[in-house]
Short mmCIF file of C-alpha atoms in Angstrom, two decimals:
data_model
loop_
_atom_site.label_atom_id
_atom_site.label_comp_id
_atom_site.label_asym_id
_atom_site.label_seq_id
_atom_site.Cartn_x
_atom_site.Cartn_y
_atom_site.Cartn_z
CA UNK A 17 -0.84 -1.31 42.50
CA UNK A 18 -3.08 1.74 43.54
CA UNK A 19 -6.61 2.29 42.47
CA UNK A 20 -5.26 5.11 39.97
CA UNK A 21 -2.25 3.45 38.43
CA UNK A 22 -4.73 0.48 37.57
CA UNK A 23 -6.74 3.46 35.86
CA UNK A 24 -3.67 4.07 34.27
CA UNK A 25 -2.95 0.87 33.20
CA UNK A 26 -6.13 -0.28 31.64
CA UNK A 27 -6.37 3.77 29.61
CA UNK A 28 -2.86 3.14 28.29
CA UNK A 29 -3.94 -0.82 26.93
CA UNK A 30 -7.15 0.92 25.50
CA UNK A 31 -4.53 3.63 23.85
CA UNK A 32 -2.80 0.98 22.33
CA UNK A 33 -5.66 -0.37 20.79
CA UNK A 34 -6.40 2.91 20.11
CA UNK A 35 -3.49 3.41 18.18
CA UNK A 36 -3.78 0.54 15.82
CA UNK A 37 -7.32 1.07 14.50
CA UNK A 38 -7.03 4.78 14.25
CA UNK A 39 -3.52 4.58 12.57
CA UNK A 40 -4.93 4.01 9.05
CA UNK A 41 -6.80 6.93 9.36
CA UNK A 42 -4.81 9.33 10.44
CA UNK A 43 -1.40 8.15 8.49
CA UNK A 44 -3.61 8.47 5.27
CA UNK A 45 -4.95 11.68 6.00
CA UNK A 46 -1.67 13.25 6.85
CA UNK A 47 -0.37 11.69 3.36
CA UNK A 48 -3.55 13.25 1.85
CA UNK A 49 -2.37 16.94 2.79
CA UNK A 50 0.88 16.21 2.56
CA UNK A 51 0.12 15.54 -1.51
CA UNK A 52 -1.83 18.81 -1.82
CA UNK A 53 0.94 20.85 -0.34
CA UNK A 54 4.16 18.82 -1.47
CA UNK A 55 3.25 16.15 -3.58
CA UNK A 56 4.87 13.30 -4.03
CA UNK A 57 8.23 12.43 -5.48
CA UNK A 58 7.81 13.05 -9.17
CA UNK A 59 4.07 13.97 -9.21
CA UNK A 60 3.65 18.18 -8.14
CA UNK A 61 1.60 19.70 -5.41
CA UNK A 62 -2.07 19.24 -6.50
CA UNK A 63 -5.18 20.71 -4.85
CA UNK A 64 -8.43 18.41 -3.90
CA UNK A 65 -10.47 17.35 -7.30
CA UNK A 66 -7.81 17.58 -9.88
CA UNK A 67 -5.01 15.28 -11.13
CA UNK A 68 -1.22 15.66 -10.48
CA UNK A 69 0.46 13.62 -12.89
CA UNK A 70 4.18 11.99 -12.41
CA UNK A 71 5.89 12.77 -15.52
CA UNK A 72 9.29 10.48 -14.53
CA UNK A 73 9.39 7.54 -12.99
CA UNK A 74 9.82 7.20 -9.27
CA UNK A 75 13.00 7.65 -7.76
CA UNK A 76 14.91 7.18 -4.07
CA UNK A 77 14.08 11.07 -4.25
CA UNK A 78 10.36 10.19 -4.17
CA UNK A 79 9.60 9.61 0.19
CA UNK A 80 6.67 7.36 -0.02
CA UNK A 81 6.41 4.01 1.79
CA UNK A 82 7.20 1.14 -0.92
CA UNK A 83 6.42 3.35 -3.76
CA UNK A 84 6.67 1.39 -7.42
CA UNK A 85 9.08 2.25 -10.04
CA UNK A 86 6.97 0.53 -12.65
CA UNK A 87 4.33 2.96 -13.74
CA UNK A 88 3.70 6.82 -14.06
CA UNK A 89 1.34 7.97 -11.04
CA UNK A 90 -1.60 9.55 -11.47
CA UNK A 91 -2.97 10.85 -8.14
CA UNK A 92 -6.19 12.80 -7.47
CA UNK A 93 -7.17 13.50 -3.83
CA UNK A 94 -10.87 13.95 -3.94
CA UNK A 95 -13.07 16.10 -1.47
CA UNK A 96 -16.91 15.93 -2.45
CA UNK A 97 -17.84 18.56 0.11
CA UNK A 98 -18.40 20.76 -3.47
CA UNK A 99 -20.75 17.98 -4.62
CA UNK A 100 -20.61 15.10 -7.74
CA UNK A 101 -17.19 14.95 -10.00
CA UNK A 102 -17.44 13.95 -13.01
CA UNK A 103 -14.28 11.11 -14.15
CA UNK A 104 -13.66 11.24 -17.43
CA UNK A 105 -10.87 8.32 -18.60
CA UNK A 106 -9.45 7.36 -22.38
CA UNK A 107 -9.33 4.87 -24.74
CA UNK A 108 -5.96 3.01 -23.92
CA UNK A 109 -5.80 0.08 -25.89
CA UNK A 110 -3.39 -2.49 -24.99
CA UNK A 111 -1.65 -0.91 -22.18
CA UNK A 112 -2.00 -1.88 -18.49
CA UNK A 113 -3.41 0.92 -16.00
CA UNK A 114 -5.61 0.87 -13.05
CA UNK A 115 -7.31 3.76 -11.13
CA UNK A 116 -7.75 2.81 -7.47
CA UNK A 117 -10.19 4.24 -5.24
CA UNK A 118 -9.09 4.55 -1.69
CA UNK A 119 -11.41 6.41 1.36
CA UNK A 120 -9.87 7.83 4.56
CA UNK A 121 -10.09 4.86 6.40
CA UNK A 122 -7.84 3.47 3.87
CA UNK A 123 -10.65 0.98 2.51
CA UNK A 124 -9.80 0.26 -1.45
CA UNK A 125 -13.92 0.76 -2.96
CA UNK A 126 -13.44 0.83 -6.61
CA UNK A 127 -11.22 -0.07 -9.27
CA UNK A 128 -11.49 1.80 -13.24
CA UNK A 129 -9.02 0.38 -15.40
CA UNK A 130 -8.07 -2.53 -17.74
CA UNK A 131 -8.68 -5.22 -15.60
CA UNK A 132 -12.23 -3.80 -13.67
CA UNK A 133 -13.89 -1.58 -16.67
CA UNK A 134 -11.67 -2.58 -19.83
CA UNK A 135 -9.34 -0.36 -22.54
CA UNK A 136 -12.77 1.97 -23.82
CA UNK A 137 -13.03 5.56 -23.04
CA UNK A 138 -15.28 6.03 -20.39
CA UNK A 139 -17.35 8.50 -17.49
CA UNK A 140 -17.80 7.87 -14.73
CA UNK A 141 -19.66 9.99 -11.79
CA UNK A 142 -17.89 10.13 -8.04
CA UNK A 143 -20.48 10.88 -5.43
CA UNK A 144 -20.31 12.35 -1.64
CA UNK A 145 -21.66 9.96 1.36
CA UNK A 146 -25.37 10.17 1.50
CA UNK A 147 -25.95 11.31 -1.93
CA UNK A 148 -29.18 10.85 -3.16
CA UNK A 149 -29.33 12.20 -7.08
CA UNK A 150 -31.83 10.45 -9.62
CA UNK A 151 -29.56 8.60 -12.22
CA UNK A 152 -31.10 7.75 -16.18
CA UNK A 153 -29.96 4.47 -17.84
CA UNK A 154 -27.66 6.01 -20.30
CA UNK A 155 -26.05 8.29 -17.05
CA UNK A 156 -22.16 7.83 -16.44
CA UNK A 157 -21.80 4.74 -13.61
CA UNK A 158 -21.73 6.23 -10.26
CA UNK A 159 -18.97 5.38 -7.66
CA UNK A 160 -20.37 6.19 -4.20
CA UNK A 161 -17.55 7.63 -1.99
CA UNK A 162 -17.59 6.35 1.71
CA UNK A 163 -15.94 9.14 2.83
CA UNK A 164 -16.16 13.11 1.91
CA UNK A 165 -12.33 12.71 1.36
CA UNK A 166 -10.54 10.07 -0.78
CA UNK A 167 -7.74 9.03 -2.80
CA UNK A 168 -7.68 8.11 -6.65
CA UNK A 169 -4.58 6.68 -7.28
CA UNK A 170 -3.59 5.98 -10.84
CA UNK A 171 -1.29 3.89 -12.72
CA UNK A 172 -0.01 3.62 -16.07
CA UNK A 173 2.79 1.32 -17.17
CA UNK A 174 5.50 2.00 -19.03
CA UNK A 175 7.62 0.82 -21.17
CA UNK A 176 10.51 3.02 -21.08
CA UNK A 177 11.86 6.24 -21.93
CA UNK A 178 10.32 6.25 -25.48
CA UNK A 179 7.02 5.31 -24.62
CA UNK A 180 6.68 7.96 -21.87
CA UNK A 181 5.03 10.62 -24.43
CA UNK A 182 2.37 8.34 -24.93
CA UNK A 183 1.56 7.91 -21.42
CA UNK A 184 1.50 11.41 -20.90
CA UNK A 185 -1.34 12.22 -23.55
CA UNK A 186 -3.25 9.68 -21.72
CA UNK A 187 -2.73 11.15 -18.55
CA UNK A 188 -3.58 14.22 -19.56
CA UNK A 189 -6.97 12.70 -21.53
CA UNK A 190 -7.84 12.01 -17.85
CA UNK A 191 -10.05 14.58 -16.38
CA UNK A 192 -12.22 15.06 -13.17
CA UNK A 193 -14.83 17.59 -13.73
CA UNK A 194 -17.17 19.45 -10.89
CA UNK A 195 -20.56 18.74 -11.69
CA UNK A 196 -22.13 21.94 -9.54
CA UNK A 197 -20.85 25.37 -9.35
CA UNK A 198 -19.97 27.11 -6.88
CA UNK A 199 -17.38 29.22 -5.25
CA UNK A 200 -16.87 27.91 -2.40
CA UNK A 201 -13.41 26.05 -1.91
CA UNK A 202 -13.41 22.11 -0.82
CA UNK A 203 -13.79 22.04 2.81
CA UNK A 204 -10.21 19.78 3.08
CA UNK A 205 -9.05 18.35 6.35
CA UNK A 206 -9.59 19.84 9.39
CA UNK A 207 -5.94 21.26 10.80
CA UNK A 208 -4.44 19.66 13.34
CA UNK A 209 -1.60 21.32 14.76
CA UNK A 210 1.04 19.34 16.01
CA UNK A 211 0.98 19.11 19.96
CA UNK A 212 4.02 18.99 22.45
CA UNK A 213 4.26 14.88 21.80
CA UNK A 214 3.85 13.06 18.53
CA UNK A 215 1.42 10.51 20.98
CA UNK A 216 -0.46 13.87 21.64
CA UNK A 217 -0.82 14.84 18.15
CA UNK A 218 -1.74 11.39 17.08
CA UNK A 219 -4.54 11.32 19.16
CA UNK A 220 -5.98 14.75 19.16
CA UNK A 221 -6.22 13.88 15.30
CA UNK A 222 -7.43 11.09 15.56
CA UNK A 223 -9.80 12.46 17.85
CA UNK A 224 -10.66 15.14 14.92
CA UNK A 225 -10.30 13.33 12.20
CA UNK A 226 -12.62 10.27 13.26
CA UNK A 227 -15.34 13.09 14.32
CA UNK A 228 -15.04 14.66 10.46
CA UNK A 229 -14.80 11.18 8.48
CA UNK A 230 -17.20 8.36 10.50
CA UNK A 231 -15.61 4.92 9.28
CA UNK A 232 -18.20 1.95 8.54
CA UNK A 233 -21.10 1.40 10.89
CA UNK A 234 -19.08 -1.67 12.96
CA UNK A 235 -15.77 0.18 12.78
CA UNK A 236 -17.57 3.04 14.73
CA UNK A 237 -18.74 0.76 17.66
CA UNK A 238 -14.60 0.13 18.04
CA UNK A 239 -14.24 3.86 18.24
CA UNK A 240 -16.92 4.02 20.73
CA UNK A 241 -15.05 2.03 23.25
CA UNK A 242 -12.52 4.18 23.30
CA UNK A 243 -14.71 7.45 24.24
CA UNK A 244 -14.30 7.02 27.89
CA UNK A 245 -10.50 7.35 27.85
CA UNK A 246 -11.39 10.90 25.61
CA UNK A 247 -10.28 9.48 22.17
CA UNK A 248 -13.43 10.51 20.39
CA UNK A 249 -15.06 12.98 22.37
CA UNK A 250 -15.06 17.18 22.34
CA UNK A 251 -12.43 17.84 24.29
CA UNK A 252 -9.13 18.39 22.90
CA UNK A 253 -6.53 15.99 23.89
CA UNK A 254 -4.49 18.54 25.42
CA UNK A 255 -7.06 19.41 27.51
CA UNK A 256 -7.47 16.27 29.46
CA UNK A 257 -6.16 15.28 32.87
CA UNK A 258 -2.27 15.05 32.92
CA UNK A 259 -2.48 11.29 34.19
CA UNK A 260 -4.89 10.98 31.10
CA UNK A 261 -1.90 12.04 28.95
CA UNK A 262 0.93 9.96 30.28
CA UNK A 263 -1.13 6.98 29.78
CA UNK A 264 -2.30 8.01 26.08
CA UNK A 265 1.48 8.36 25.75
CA UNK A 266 2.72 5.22 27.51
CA UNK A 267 -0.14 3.31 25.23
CA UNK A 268 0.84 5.19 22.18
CA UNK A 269 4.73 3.01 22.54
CA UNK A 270 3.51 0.30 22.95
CA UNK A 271 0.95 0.38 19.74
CA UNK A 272 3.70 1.92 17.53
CA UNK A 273 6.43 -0.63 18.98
CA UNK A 274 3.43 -3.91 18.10
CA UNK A 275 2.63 -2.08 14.95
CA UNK A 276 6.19 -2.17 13.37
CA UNK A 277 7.16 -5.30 14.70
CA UNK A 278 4.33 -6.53 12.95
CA UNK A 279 5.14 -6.29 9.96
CA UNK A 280 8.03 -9.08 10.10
CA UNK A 281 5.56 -11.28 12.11
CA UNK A 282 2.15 -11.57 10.91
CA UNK A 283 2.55 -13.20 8.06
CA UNK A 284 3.16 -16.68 6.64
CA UNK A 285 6.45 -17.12 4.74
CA UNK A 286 7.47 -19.33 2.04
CA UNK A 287 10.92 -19.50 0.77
CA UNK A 288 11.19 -16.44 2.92
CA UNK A 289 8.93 -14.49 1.10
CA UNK A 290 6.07 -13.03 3.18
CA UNK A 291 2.84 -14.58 0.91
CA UNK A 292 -0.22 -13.11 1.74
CA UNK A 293 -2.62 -12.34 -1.34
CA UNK A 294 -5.15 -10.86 1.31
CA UNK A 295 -3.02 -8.19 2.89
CA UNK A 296 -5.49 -5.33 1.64
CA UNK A 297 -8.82 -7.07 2.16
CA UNK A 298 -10.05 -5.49 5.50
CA UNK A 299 -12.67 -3.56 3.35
CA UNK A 300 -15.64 -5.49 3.79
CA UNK A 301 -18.27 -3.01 3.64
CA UNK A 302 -18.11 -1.00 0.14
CA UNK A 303 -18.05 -2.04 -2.88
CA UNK A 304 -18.68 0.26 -5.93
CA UNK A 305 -17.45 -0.99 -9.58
CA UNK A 306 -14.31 -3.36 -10.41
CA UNK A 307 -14.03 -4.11 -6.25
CA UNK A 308 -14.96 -7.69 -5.81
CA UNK A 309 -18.02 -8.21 -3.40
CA UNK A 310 -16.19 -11.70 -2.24
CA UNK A 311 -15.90 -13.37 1.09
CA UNK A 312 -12.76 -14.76 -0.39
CA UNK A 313 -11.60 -11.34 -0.69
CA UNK A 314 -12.81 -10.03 2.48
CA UNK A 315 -10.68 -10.07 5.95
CA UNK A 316 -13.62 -10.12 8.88
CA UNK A 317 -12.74 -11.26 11.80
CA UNK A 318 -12.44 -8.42 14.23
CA UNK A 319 -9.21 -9.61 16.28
CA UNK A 320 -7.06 -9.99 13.07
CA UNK A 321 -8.67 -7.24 10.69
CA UNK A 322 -7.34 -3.94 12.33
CA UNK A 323 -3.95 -4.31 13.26
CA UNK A 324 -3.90 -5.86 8.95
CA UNK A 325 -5.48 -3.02 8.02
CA UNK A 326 -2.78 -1.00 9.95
CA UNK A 327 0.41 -2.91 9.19
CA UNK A 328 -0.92 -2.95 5.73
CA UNK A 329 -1.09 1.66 5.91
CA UNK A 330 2.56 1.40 7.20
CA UNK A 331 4.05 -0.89 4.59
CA UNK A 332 2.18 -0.05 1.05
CA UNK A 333 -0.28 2.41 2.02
CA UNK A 334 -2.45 2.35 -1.15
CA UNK A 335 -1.59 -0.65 -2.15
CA UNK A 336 -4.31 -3.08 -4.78
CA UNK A 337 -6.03 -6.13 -4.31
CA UNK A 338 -4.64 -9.07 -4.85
CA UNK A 339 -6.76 -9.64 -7.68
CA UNK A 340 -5.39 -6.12 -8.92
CA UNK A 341 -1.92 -6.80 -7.85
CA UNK A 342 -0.43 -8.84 -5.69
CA UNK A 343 2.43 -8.05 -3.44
CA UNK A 344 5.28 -10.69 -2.23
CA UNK A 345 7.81 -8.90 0.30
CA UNK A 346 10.66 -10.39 1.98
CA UNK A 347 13.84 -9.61 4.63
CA UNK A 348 15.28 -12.91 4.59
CA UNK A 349 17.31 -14.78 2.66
CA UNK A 350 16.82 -19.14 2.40
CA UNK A 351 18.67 -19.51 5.42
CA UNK A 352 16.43 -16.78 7.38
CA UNK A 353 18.98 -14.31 8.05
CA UNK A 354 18.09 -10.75 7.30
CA UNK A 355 19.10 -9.22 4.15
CA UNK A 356 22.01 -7.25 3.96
CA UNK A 357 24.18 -5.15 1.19
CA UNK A 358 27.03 -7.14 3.05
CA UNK A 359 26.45 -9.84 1.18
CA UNK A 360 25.79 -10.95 -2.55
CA UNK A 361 22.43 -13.31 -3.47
CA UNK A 362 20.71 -14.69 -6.33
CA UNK A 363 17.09 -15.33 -6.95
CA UNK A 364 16.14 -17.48 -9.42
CA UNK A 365 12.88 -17.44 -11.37
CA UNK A 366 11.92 -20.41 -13.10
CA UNK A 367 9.17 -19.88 -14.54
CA UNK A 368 9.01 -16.22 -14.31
CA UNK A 369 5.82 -14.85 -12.57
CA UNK A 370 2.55 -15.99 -14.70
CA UNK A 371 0.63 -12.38 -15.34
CA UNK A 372 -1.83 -10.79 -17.38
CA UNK A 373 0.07 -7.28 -17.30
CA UNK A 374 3.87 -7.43 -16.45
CA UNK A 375 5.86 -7.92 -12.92
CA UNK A 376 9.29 -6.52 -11.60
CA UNK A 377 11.11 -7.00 -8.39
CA UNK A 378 11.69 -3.59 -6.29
CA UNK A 379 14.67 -3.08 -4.32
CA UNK A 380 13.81 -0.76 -0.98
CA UNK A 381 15.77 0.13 2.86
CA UNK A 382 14.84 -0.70 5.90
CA UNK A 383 12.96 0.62 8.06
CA UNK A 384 11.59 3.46 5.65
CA UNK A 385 10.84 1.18 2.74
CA UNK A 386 12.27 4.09 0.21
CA UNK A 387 13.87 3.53 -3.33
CA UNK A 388 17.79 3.38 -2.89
CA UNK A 389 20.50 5.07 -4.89
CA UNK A 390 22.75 2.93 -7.25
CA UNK A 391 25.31 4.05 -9.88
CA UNK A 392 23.08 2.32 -12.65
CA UNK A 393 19.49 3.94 -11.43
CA UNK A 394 18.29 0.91 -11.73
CA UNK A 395 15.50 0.65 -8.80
CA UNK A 396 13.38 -2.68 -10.51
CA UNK A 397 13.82 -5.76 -12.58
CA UNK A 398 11.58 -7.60 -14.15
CA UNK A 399 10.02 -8.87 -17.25
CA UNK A 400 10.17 -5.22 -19.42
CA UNK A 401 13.56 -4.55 -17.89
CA UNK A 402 15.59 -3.66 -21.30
CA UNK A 403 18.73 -6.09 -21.42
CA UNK A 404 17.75 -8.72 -19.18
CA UNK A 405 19.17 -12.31 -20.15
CA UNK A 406 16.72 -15.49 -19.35
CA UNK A 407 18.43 -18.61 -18.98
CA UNK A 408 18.11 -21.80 -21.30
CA UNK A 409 15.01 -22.66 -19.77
CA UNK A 410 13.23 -19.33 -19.74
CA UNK A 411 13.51 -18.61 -16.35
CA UNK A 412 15.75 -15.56 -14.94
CA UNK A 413 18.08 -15.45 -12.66
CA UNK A 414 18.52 -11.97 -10.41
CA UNK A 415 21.85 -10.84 -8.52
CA UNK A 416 21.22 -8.93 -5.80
CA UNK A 417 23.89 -6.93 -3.97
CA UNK A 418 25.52 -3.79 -2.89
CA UNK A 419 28.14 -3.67 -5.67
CA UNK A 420 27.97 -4.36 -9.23
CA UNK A 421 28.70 -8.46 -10.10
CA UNK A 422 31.83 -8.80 -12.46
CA UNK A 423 30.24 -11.12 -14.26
CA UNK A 424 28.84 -10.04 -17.53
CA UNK A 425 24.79 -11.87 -17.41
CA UNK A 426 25.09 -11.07 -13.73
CA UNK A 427 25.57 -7.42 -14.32
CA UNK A 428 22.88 -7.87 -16.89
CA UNK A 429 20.57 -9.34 -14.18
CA UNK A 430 21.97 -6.97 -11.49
CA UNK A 431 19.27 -5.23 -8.69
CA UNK A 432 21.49 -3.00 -6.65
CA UNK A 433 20.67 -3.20 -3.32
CA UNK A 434 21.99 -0.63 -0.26
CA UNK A 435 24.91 -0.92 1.65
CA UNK A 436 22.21 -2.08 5.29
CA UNK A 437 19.52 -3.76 5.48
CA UNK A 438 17.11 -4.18 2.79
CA UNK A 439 13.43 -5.51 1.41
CA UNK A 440 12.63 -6.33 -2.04
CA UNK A 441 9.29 -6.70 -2.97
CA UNK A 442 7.85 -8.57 -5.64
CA UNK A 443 4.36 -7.39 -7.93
CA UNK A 444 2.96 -9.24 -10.02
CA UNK A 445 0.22 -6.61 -11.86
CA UNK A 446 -3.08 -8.75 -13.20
CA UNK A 447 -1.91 -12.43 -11.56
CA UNK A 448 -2.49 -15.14 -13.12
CA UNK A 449 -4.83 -18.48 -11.69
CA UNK A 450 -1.91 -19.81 -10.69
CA UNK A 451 -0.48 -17.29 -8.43
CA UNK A 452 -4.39 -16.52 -7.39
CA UNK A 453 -4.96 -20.29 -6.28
CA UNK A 454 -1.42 -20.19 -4.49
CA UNK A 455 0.24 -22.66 -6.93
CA UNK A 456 2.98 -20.52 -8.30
CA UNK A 457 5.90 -20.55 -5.58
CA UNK A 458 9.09 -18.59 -5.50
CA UNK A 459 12.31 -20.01 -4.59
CA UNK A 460 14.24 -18.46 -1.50
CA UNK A 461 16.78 -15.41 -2.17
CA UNK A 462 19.83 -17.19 -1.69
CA UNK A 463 23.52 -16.19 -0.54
CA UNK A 464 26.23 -17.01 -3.03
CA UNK A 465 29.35 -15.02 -1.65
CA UNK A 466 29.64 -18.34 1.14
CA UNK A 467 28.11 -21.25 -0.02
CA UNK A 468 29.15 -23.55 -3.09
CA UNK A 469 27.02 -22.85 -6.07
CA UNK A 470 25.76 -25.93 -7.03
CA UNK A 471 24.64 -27.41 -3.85
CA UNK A 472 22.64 -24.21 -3.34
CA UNK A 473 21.30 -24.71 -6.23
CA UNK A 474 20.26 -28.32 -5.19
CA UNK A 475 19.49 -27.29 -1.64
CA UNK A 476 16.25 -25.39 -3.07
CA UNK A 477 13.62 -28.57 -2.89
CA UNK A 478 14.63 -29.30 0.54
CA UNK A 479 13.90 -25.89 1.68
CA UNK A 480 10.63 -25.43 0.14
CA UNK A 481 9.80 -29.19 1.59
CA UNK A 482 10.81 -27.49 5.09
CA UNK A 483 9.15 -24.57 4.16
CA UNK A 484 5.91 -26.61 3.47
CA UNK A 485 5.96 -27.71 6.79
CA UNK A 486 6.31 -24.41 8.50
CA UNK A 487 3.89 -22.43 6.48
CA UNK A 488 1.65 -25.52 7.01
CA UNK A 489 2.04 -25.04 10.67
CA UNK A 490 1.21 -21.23 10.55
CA UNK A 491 -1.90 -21.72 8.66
CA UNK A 492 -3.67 -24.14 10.19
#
């Protein structure tokens, strides 16, 4: 190897490092503008500091990575370059919603809703980096943003058709208000236009983007190591040396190819079922109200936390908490084979999730992770599902395929899935202790259109027992 292909070499392995901690980042930001000049699925084009409410429920028209089909969205994309906002929320008595504060660097900060702040009407005041204001006693409670852009993202549940009036008068009962005037416009996100390469682009924003929105302190000493390579500096991407570029794209692969292939990896399994409560706790640095200031809830080591934090922005970007909601993916069915719509399976639930709010089982493709059209438009099941039929014991038992079961409680209990590959994931909204402490456990999705019913049905304690063993093994 030459002196400058080992050059090479060791830019493109920084590049791929590179890729992973700047991917959050720059995949939220480009969601960001995306929502002010598209929005997204059912919720309109909204500009920075206002809400754009969803008025339907989500859809396989709505292209957003594992988006829910349990709630109305509202979504707020905040810039406080224009100085304080002023939140203003309802009274929502019994129902279920949570407003989630997200930053650029995909960090969740602060939580307003049922579980963090209760069901009262409330105000609450959303404040720039660096802000320094004198606050009274009987002031609104200030939520200090950590970066001059963020995210709000709302959620209301539902409980069908007839209840969606409601919803909507609280949704529009929920204001943000500037606090200064002025006529200046919100400074937004620098533009980035897209370069000859999508590596190219990535980096030149990340380059931009990184300069415009600093992460935490210890998150910037990562970026710093990448400055020598150009990654962070003032010279545009495109501007560097050509063998600068071919490494940048040669490490750009091979982050995107460990990125994606990380997300079937990285994570213990049980009955299949990818169980991580902690998938969304690489924010360990800001914490304004309802956002638990917990090492239990925060992810710190440095060799683990960034490419979470990444695979975490490709597979639910925005997603909660655990303690807010916890998420329970899978791709394989109890005998590990990928899922398929080639096949027919049944998950059974006994005992149903234990919640505060509700939970439902969402049906997505792979590798996109979108909703999936059905002849029923049925895109969730779970415990508010109209129709559903429990079994004698009060658990529930789910069939899961491509076509509709002939059976009649099947069809009852029917999630359509797609005609490839697919990934259901489970969310349980306000867990319970026993999902918390890890004692609730899900049986495997199993196959039924192959294997005898009963002895499936038997097979289920010797399959956790070897799952024991193998999660056991990965934890340790």
């Amino acid at each position: 190897m030459t002196e400058q292909e080992a050059v090479e070499q060791g830019i493109a392995e920084l590049a791929s490092e590179a890729f992973v901690v700047g991917f959050p980042l720059v995949f939220d930001l480009e969601q960001v503008g995306r929502f002010t000049h598209e929005g997204l699925g059912a919720v309109p084009p909204t500009p920075f500091n206002a809400f754009g409410h969803a008025r339907t429920l989500a859809g396989p028209e709505t292209t957003f990575v594992s988006v829910n089909n349990d709630t109305l969205y509202s979504i707020a994309q905040l810039d406080l370059s224009i100085g304080p906002v002023r939140l203003t929320v309802p009274a929502v008595g019994d129902r279920y919603y949570v407003l989630q504060f997200v930053d650029a660097w995909t960090n969740n900060f602060a939580y307003v809703g049922t579980r963090a702040t209760g069901s009262a009407a409330g105000e609450f005041l959303l404040v720039p980096p660096g802000w320094e204001g004198e606050q009274a006693d009987d002031d609104p409670t200030v939520i200090r943003f950590p970066t001059r852009v963020g995210t709000v993202v709302g959620r209301w549940a539902v409980a069908g058709e007839d209840d969606l009036p409601a919803v909507h008068a609280l949704q529009d009962a929920t204001a943000l208000t500037p606090t200064l005037e002025t006529f200046a416009p919100p400074a937004g996100i620098p533009e980035v236009a897209a370069g000859p390469t999508e590596a190219l682009t990535f980096f030149e924003r990340l380059r931009v983007w990184s300069r415009e929105f600093p992460p935490a302190d210890h998150d910037r000493d990562a970026l710093a190591t990448y400055e020598p390579i150009g990654l962070t500096g003032a010279t545009p991407i495109a501007e560097l040396p050509e063998g600068v570029r071919d490494a940048l794209e040669e490490g750009y692969a091979v982050g995107k190819q460990a990125l994606e292939s990380s997300l079937h990896t990285t994570v213990p399994t049980t009955g299949g079922w990818q169980v991580n409560l902690h998938v969304f706790d690489y924010n360990t640095d800001f914490f304004e109200v309802g956002a638990l200031d917990s090492r239990g809830w925060q992810l710190t080591d440095p060799t683990t936390r960034y490419a979470r934090r990444a695979g975490a922005a490709l597979g639910g970007l925005w997603g909660n908490h655990g303690y807010e909601a916890a998420y329970f993916p899978t791709y394989v069915d109890a005998a590990g084979e990928q899922l398929s719509g080639a096949r027919v399976y049944r998950l059974r639930l006994s005992p149903t999730p234990p919640v505060h709010a509700f939970w439902s089982l969402t049906m997505y493709d792979v590798p996109h992770f979108f909703l999936v059209t059905n002849p029923i438009g049925r895109y969730s099941i779970g415990d508010r599902t109209p129709g559903i039929v429990y079994d004698d014991d009060g658990g529930l038992t789910i069939t899961i395929s491509a076509t509709r079961p002939d059976d009649a409680k099947a069809a009852a209990n029917w999630l359509p899935a797609p005609e490839g590959e697919f990934r259901p994931l489970l969310r349980l909204y306000a867990p319970g202790p026993a999902v918390l402490e890890g004692s609730y456990r899900l049986a495997p999705i199993e196959r039924t259109d192959s294997i005898d019913s009963a002895d499936s049905i038997d097979s289920i304690d010797s399959i956790d027992s070897i799952e024991d063993s193998i999660t056991d093994e990965e934890t340790r």
